[in-house]
């Protein structure tokens, strides 16, 4: 028997990211899980308009998407608990810059994508920022034969329903391949 839950969003788990931007010339990092892939080269962020970082993204038209590992769970949670309005969150991390000089990135995160803002969709309570990935930086320790190995990245997965963090499970099948067994 199915139970109707109302209009409950169950599109979880999602990767937990740290979004970086300069606000008033200083790096700020904000925890965002409502991230998406618009097309292979661009990402979307669903960010409440109350966040301090939004103004920095709008002013510079740049931001970074950093993927923290499970080892950074306390720092990641902290960046989602406190606002840059009253706290300097950048001092938690070592910041570096790439091609875009205004997209601060976190050295301790093994993957960093610097993005250029290409569109902002104005929702009642949220800014939906759509960014084009300009360059991706990666620790060589998370590569296997030149490809990002998510078992090594150990991303933090987020589930809203019970406000919990999860770690990645095991790879169990090959995409665009296993289904071939059903081909007639
Ligand atoms: C695990 C986690 C995920 C979050 N995901 C989002 C999100 O997807 N969108 C959003 O608007 N806020 C999200 N937040 C809340 C912001 O990170 C939080 O309000 C933060 O303090 C805002 O920081 P700022 O004011 O320095 O920008 C999340 C918080 C946590 C802990």
PDB file of C-alpha atoms and ligand atoms in Angstrom:
ATOM      1  CA  UNK A   1       0.000   0.000   0.000  1.00  0.00           C
ATOM      2  CA  UNK A   2       1.236   3.520  -0.867  1.00  0.00           C
ATOM      3  CA  UNK A   3       0.880   6.394   1.615  1.00  0.00           C
ATOM      4  CA  UNK A   4       0.606   9.901   0.178  1.00  0.00           C
ATOM      5  CA  UNK A   5       3.011  12.275   1.935  1.00  0.00           C
ATOM      6  CA  UNK A   6       1.662  15.471   0.386  1.00  0.00           C
ATOM      7  CA  UNK A   7       3.960  17.427  -1.938  1.00  0.00           C
ATOM      8  CA  UNK A   8       7.143  16.296  -0.206  1.00  0.00           C
ATOM      9  CA  UNK A   9      10.427  16.711  -2.047  1.00  0.00           C
ATOM     10  CA  UNK A  10      12.283  13.400  -1.761  1.00  0.00           C
ATOM     11  CA  UNK A  11      15.034  14.125  -4.248  1.00  0.00           C
ATOM     12  CA  UNK A  12      17.740  13.196  -1.731  1.00  0.00           C
ATOM     13  CA  UNK A  13      20.494  12.410  -0.973  1.00  0.00           C
ATOM     14  CA  UNK A  14      22.274  15.335  -2.612  1.00  0.00           C
ATOM     15  CA  UNK A  15      25.958  16.208  -2.429  1.00  0.00           C
ATOM     16  CA  UNK A  16      26.771  18.854   0.169  1.00  0.00           C
ATOM     17  CA  UNK A  17      28.840  21.668  -1.298  1.00  0.00           C
ATOM     18  CA  UNK A  18      30.575  24.749   0.004  1.00  0.00           C
ATOM     19  CA  UNK A  19      29.853  27.717  -2.249  1.00  0.00           C
ATOM     20  CA  UNK A  20      32.556  30.365  -2.264  1.00  0.00           C
ATOM     21  CA  UNK A  21      32.241  34.024  -3.234  1.00  0.00           C
ATOM     22  CA  UNK A  22      33.783  37.354  -2.357  1.00  0.00           C
ATOM     23  CA  UNK A  23      31.517  39.573  -0.292  1.00  0.00           C
ATOM     24  CA  UNK A  24      32.834  43.105   0.165  1.00  0.00           C
ATOM     25  CA  UNK A  25      36.185  41.835  -1.114  1.00  0.00           C
ATOM     26  CA  UNK A  26      36.450  38.996   1.465  1.00  0.00           C
ATOM     27  CA  UNK A  27      35.890  35.249   0.871  1.00  0.00           C
ATOM     28  CA  UNK A  28      32.751  33.728   2.361  1.00  0.00           C
ATOM     29  CA  UNK A  29      31.748  30.060   2.241  1.00  0.00           C
ATOM     30  CA  UNK A  30      28.147  28.846   2.490  1.00  0.00           C
ATOM     31  CA  UNK A  31      26.878  25.258   2.692  1.00  0.00           C
ATOM     32  CA  UNK A  32      24.478  24.451  -0.134  1.00  0.00           C
ATOM     33  CA  UNK A  33      22.938  21.065  -0.921  1.00  0.00           C
ATOM     34  CA  UNK A  34      20.323  22.176  -3.422  1.00  0.00           C
ATOM     35  CA  UNK A  35      22.687  22.009  -6.340  1.00  0.00           C
ATOM     36  CA  UNK A  36      21.981  20.652  -9.790  1.00  0.00           C
ATOM     37  CA  UNK A  37      23.473  20.022 -13.201  1.00  0.00           C
ATOM     38  CA  UNK A  38      21.719  22.160 -15.829  1.00  0.00           C
ATOM     39  CA  UNK A  39      23.771  20.776 -18.696  1.00  0.00           C
ATOM     40  CA  UNK A  40      27.172  19.039 -18.458  1.00  0.00           C
ATOM     41  CA  UNK A  41      29.013  22.387 -18.364  1.00  0.00           C
ATOM     42  CA  UNK A  42      26.799  24.307 -15.977  1.00  0.00           C
ATOM     43  CA  UNK A  43      25.369  24.089 -12.469  1.00  0.00           C
ATOM     44  CA  UNK A  44      22.410  25.530 -10.584  1.00  0.00           C
ATOM     45  CA  UNK A  45      22.256  26.609  -6.951  1.00  0.00           C
ATOM     46  CA  UNK A  46      19.011  27.165  -5.031  1.00  0.00           C
ATOM     47  CA  UNK A  47      19.958  29.825  -2.485  1.00  0.00           C
ATOM     48  CA  UNK A  48      17.662  31.550  -0.010  1.00  0.00           C
ATOM     49  CA  UNK A  49      17.648  35.325  -0.517  1.00  0.00           C
ATOM     50  CA  UNK A  50      18.499  35.893   3.159  1.00  0.00           C
ATOM     51  CA  UNK A  51      22.034  34.537   2.708  1.00  0.00           C
ATOM     52  CA  UNK A  52      24.944  36.925   3.033  1.00  0.00           C
ATOM     53  CA  UNK A  53      26.812  35.330   0.123  1.00  0.00           C
ATOM     54  CA  UNK A  54      24.115  36.065  -2.518  1.00  0.00           C
ATOM     55  CA  UNK A  55      25.108  39.735  -2.827  1.00  0.00           C
ATOM     56  CA  UNK A  56      28.721  38.720  -3.498  1.00  0.00           C
ATOM     57  CA  UNK A  57      27.673  36.332  -6.282  1.00  0.00           C
ATOM     58  CA  UNK A  58      25.513  39.056  -7.870  1.00  0.00           C
ATOM     59  CA  UNK A  59      28.225  41.728  -7.624  1.00  0.00           C
ATOM     60  CA  UNK A  60      31.180  39.720  -8.958  1.00  0.00           C
ATOM     61  CA  UNK A  61      29.162  37.382 -11.219  1.00  0.00           C
ATOM     62  CA  UNK A  62      31.445  34.554 -10.091  1.00  0.00           C
ATOM     63  CA  UNK A  63      31.361  31.790  -7.464  1.00  0.00           C
ATOM     64  CA  UNK A  64      33.023  28.490  -6.683  1.00  0.00           C
ATOM     65  CA  UNK A  65      31.583  25.054  -5.912  1.00  0.00           C
ATOM     66  CA  UNK A  66      33.812  23.113  -3.513  1.00  0.00           C
ATOM     67  CA  UNK A  67      33.230  19.451  -2.616  1.00  0.00           C
ATOM     68  CA  UNK A  68      34.150  18.741   1.010  1.00  0.00           C
ATOM     69  CA  UNK A  69      34.964  15.207   2.135  1.00  0.00           C
ATOM     70  CA  UNK A  70      33.415  13.478   5.150  1.00  0.00           C
ATOM     71  CA  UNK A  71      36.537  14.552   7.103  1.00  0.00           C
ATOM     72  CA  UNK A  72      35.335  18.165   6.772  1.00  0.00           C
ATOM     73  CA  UNK A  73      31.821  17.483   8.094  1.00  0.00           C
ATOM     74  CA  UNK A  74      32.148  19.783  11.138  1.00  0.00           C
ATOM     75  CA  UNK A  75      33.439  22.718   9.079  1.00  0.00           C
ATOM     76  CA  UNK A  76      30.753  22.065   6.430  1.00  0.00           C
ATOM     77  CA  UNK A  77      27.960  21.988   8.998  1.00  0.00           C
ATOM     78  CA  UNK A  78      29.341  25.135  10.649  1.00  0.00           C
ATOM     79  CA  UNK A  79      29.260  27.021   7.316  1.00  0.00           C
ATOM     80  CA  UNK A  80      25.555  26.163   7.127  1.00  0.00           C
ATOM     81  CA  UNK A  81      24.845  27.148  10.721  1.00  0.00           C
ATOM     82  CA  UNK A  82      26.360  30.621  10.885  1.00  0.00           C
ATOM     83  CA  UNK A  83      26.227  33.567   8.504  1.00  0.00           C
ATOM     84  CA  UNK A  84      29.068  35.578   7.087  1.00  0.00           C
ATOM     85  CA  UNK A  85      27.096  38.616   8.265  1.00  0.00           C
ATOM     86  CA  UNK A  86      28.519  38.043  11.760  1.00  0.00           C
ATOM     87  CA  UNK A  87      31.256  35.411  11.340  1.00  0.00           C
ATOM     88  CA  UNK A  88      34.437  35.149   9.300  1.00  0.00           C
ATOM     89  CA  UNK A  89      34.082  31.642   7.875  1.00  0.00           C
ATOM     90  CA  UNK A  90      37.051  31.995   5.521  1.00  0.00           C
ATOM     91  CA  UNK A  91      39.517  31.621   8.395  1.00  0.00           C
ATOM     92  CA  UNK A  92      38.479  27.933   8.653  1.00  0.00           C
ATOM     93  CA  UNK A  93      40.152  27.193   5.319  1.00  0.00           C
ATOM     94  CA  UNK A  94      43.104  27.978   3.089  1.00  0.00           C
ATOM     95  CA  UNK A  95      41.738  29.982   0.131  1.00  0.00           C
ATOM     96  CA  UNK A  96      43.160  29.952  -3.385  1.00  0.00           C
ATOM     97  CA  UNK A  97      42.150  31.526  -6.703  1.00  0.00           C
ATOM     98  CA  UNK A  98      42.217  30.244 -10.271  1.00  0.00           C
ATOM     99  CA  UNK A  99      41.337  31.785 -13.647  1.00  0.00           C
ATOM    100  CA  UNK A 100      38.517  33.910 -12.270  1.00  0.00           C
ATOM    101  CA  UNK A 101      40.171  36.227  -9.795  1.00  0.00           C
ATOM    102  CA  UNK A 102      36.954  36.701  -7.796  1.00  0.00           C
ATOM    103  CA  UNK A 103      35.920  33.081  -7.092  1.00  0.00           C
ATOM    104  CA  UNK A 104      37.646  32.017  -3.852  1.00  0.00           C
ATOM    105  CA  UNK A 105      38.192  28.253  -3.557  1.00  0.00           C
ATOM    106  CA  UNK A 106      38.959  25.959  -0.606  1.00  0.00           C
ATOM    107  CA  UNK A 107      42.309  24.183  -0.705  1.00  0.00           C
ATOM    108  CA  UNK A 108      41.145  21.488   1.781  1.00  0.00           C
ATOM    109  CA  UNK A 109      38.343  20.376  -0.612  1.00  0.00           C
ATOM    110  CA  UNK A 110      39.616  17.894  -3.188  1.00  0.00           C
ATOM    111  CA  UNK A 111      37.433  19.256  -6.011  1.00  0.00           C
ATOM    112  CA  UNK A 112      36.823  22.914  -6.798  1.00  0.00           C
ATOM    113  CA  UNK A 113      34.865  24.317  -9.741  1.00  0.00           C
ATOM    114  CA  UNK A 114      35.174  28.010 -10.543  1.00  0.00           C
ATOM    115  CA  UNK A 115      32.032  29.334 -12.174  1.00  0.00           C
ATOM    116  CA  UNK A 116      30.835  32.403 -14.004  1.00  0.00           C
ATOM    117  CA  UNK A 117      27.264  33.490 -13.250  1.00  0.00           C
ATOM    118  CA  UNK A 118      25.255  33.317 -16.463  1.00  0.00           C
ATOM    119  CA  UNK A 119      21.705  33.676 -15.176  1.00  0.00           C
ATOM    120  CA  UNK A 120      19.795  34.371 -11.979  1.00  0.00           C
ATOM    121  CA  UNK A 121      16.227  33.116 -11.765  1.00  0.00           C
ATOM    122  CA  UNK A 122      14.204  35.148  -9.283  1.00  0.00           C
ATOM    123  CA  UNK A 123      12.009  32.872  -7.143  1.00  0.00           C
ATOM    124  CA  UNK A 124       9.926  34.365  -4.292  1.00  0.00           C
ATOM    125  CA  UNK A 125      12.356  33.325  -1.539  1.00  0.00           C
ATOM    126  CA  UNK A 126      15.308  32.000  -3.492  1.00  0.00           C
ATOM    127  CA  UNK A 127      17.871  33.150  -6.020  1.00  0.00           C
ATOM    128  CA  UNK A 128      18.513  30.334  -8.478  1.00  0.00           C
ATOM    129  CA  UNK A 129      22.049  30.977  -9.659  1.00  0.00           C
ATOM    130  CA  UNK A 130      23.108  29.273 -12.878  1.00  0.00           C
ATOM    131  CA  UNK A 131      26.835  29.223 -13.493  1.00  0.00           C
ATOM    132  CA  UNK A 132      29.089  28.061 -16.289  1.00  0.00           C
ATOM    133  CA  UNK A 133      32.061  26.001 -15.083  1.00  0.00           C
ATOM    134  CA  UNK A 134      35.204  27.803 -16.247  1.00  0.00           C
ATOM    135  CA  UNK A 135      37.784  25.491 -14.662  1.00  0.00           C
ATOM    136  CA  UNK A 136      37.824  22.499 -12.327  1.00  0.00           C
ATOM    137  CA  UNK A 137      40.691  21.895  -9.903  1.00  0.00           C
ATOM    138  CA  UNK A 138      41.304  18.515  -8.372  1.00  0.00           C
ATOM    139  CA  UNK A 139      43.729  16.961  -5.864  1.00  0.00           C
ATOM    140  CA  UNK A 140      45.737  14.296  -7.681  1.00  0.00           C
ATOM    141  CA  UNK A 141      45.136  11.998  -4.693  1.00  0.00           C
ATOM    142  CA  UNK A 142      41.457  11.554  -5.691  1.00  0.00           C
ATOM    143  CA  UNK A 143      42.211  10.467  -9.255  1.00  0.00           C
ATOM    144  CA  UNK A 144      42.342   6.878 -10.468  1.00  0.00           C
ATOM    145  CA  UNK A 145      43.890   6.585 -13.933  1.00  0.00           C
ATOM    146  CA  UNK A 146      43.178  10.279 -14.549  1.00  0.00           C
ATOM    147  CA  UNK A 147      39.464  10.098 -13.663  1.00  0.00           C
ATOM    148  CA  UNK A 148      37.850  11.526 -10.506  1.00  0.00           C
ATOM    149  CA  UNK A 149      37.250   8.580  -8.187  1.00  0.00           C
ATOM    150  CA  UNK A 150      34.351   9.388  -5.828  1.00  0.00           C
ATOM    151  CA  UNK A 151      35.340   6.589  -3.474  1.00  0.00           C
ATOM    152  CA  UNK A 152      38.463   8.687  -2.834  1.00  0.00           C
ATOM    153  CA  UNK A 153      36.584  12.025  -2.797  1.00  0.00           C
ATOM    154  CA  UNK A 154      34.255  10.747  -0.024  1.00  0.00           C
ATOM    155  CA  UNK A 155      31.569  13.401  -0.588  1.00  0.00           C
ATOM    156  CA  UNK A 156      29.135  14.298   2.190  1.00  0.00           C
ATOM    157  CA  UNK A 157      25.602  13.390   1.152  1.00  0.00           C
ATOM    158  CA  UNK A 158      22.715  15.323   2.674  1.00  0.00           C
ATOM    159  CA  UNK A 159      19.150  14.192   3.407  1.00  0.00           C
ATOM    160  CA  UNK A 160      16.720  16.953   4.378  1.00  0.00           C
ATOM    161  CA  UNK A 161      13.921  14.676   5.631  1.00  0.00           C
ATOM    162  CA  UNK A 162      15.746  13.852   8.888  1.00  0.00           C
ATOM    163  CA  UNK A 163      18.541  16.476   8.539  1.00  0.00           C
ATOM    164  CA  UNK A 164      21.331  13.928   8.275  1.00  0.00           C
ATOM    165  CA  UNK A 165      24.667  13.403   6.562  1.00  0.00           C
ATOM    166  CA  UNK A 166      25.498  10.179   4.765  1.00  0.00           C
ATOM    167  CA  UNK A 167      28.596   8.770   3.153  1.00  0.00           C
ATOM    168  CA  UNK A 168      28.799   7.193  -0.292  1.00  0.00           C
ATOM    169  CA  UNK A 169      27.956   3.514  -0.754  1.00  0.00           C
ATOM    170  CA  UNK A 170      29.524   1.051  -3.165  1.00  0.00           C
ATOM    171  CA  UNK A 171      29.643   1.145  -6.946  1.00  0.00           C
ATOM    172  CA  UNK A 172      27.450  -1.747  -8.083  1.00  0.00           C
ATOM    173  CA  UNK A 173      26.821  -1.565 -11.835  1.00  0.00           C
ATOM    174  CA  UNK A 174      28.045   0.050 -15.037  1.00  0.00           C
ATOM    175  CA  UNK A 175      25.849   2.799 -16.557  1.00  0.00           C
ATOM    176  CA  UNK A 176      24.682   2.589 -20.185  1.00  0.00           C
ATOM    177  CA  UNK A 177      25.662  -1.057 -19.957  1.00  0.00           C
ATOM    178  CA  UNK A 178      23.831  -3.189 -17.352  1.00  0.00           C
ATOM    179  CA  UNK A 179      20.479  -2.440 -19.016  1.00  0.00           C
ATOM    180  CA  UNK A 180      21.692  -4.026 -22.233  1.00  0.00           C
ATOM    181  CA  UNK A 181      20.922  -7.375 -20.613  1.00  0.00           C
ATOM    182  CA  UNK A 182      17.206  -6.560 -21.102  1.00  0.00           C
ATOM    183  CA  UNK A 183      17.615  -5.778 -24.791  1.00  0.00           C
ATOM    184  CA  UNK A 184      15.639  -8.165 -26.938  1.00  0.00           C
TER     185      UNK A 184
HETATM  186  C1  LIG B   1      23.642  20.678   5.162  1.00  0.00           C
HETATM  187  C2  LIG B   1      23.133  22.050   4.814  1.00  0.00           C
HETATM  188  C3  LIG B   1      22.639  22.283   3.542  1.00  0.00           C
HETATM  189  C4  LIG B   1      22.159  23.545   3.197  1.00  0.00           C
HETATM  190  N1  LIG B   1      21.663  23.738   1.939  1.00  0.00           N
HETATM  191  C5  LIG B   1      21.132  24.937   1.609  1.00  0.00           C
HETATM  192  C6  LIG B   1      20.576  25.116   0.316  1.00  0.00           C
HETATM  193  O1  LIG B   1      20.620  24.245  -0.539  1.00  0.00           O
HETATM  194  N2  LIG B   1      20.031  26.338   0.022  1.00  0.00           N
HETATM  195  C7  LIG B   1      19.985  27.354   0.938  1.00  0.00           C
HETATM  196  O2  LIG B   1      19.468  28.441   0.628  1.00  0.00           O
HETATM  197  N3  LIG B   1      20.544  27.214   2.183  1.00  0.00           N
HETATM  198  C8  LIG B   1      21.110  26.029   2.531  1.00  0.00           C
HETATM  199  N4  LIG B   1      21.661  25.852   3.787  1.00  0.00           N
HETATM  200  C9  LIG B   1      21.648  26.975   4.751  1.00  0.00           C
HETATM  201  C10 LIG B   1      22.832  27.946   4.619  1.00  0.00           C
HETATM  202  O3  LIG B   1      24.046  27.250   4.452  1.00  0.00           O
HETATM  203  C11 LIG B   1      22.950  28.830   5.904  1.00  0.00           C
HETATM  204  O4  LIG B   1      21.766  29.571   6.093  1.00  0.00           O
HETATM  205  C12 LIG B   1      24.187  29.706   5.953  1.00  0.00           C
HETATM  206  O5  LIG B   1      24.377  30.109   7.286  1.00  0.00           O
HETATM  207  C13 LIG B   1      24.121  30.962   5.081  1.00  0.00           C
HETATM  208  O6  LIG B   1      25.399  31.568   5.134  1.00  0.00           O
HETATM  209  P1  LIG B   1      25.716  33.051   4.631  1.00  0.00           P
HETATM  210  O7  LIG B   1      24.688  33.968   5.260  1.00  0.00           O
HETATM  211  O8  LIG B   1      27.130  33.316   5.137  1.00  0.00           O
HETATM  212  O9  LIG B   1      25.629  33.077   3.142  1.00  0.00           O
HETATM  213  C14 LIG B   1      22.168  24.606   4.148  1.00  0.00           C
HETATM  214  C15 LIG B   1      22.677  24.360   5.441  1.00  0.00           C
HETATM  215  C16 LIG B   1      23.152  23.095   5.762  1.00  0.00           C
HETATM  216  C17 LIG B   1      23.700  22.836   7.146  1.00  0.00           C
END
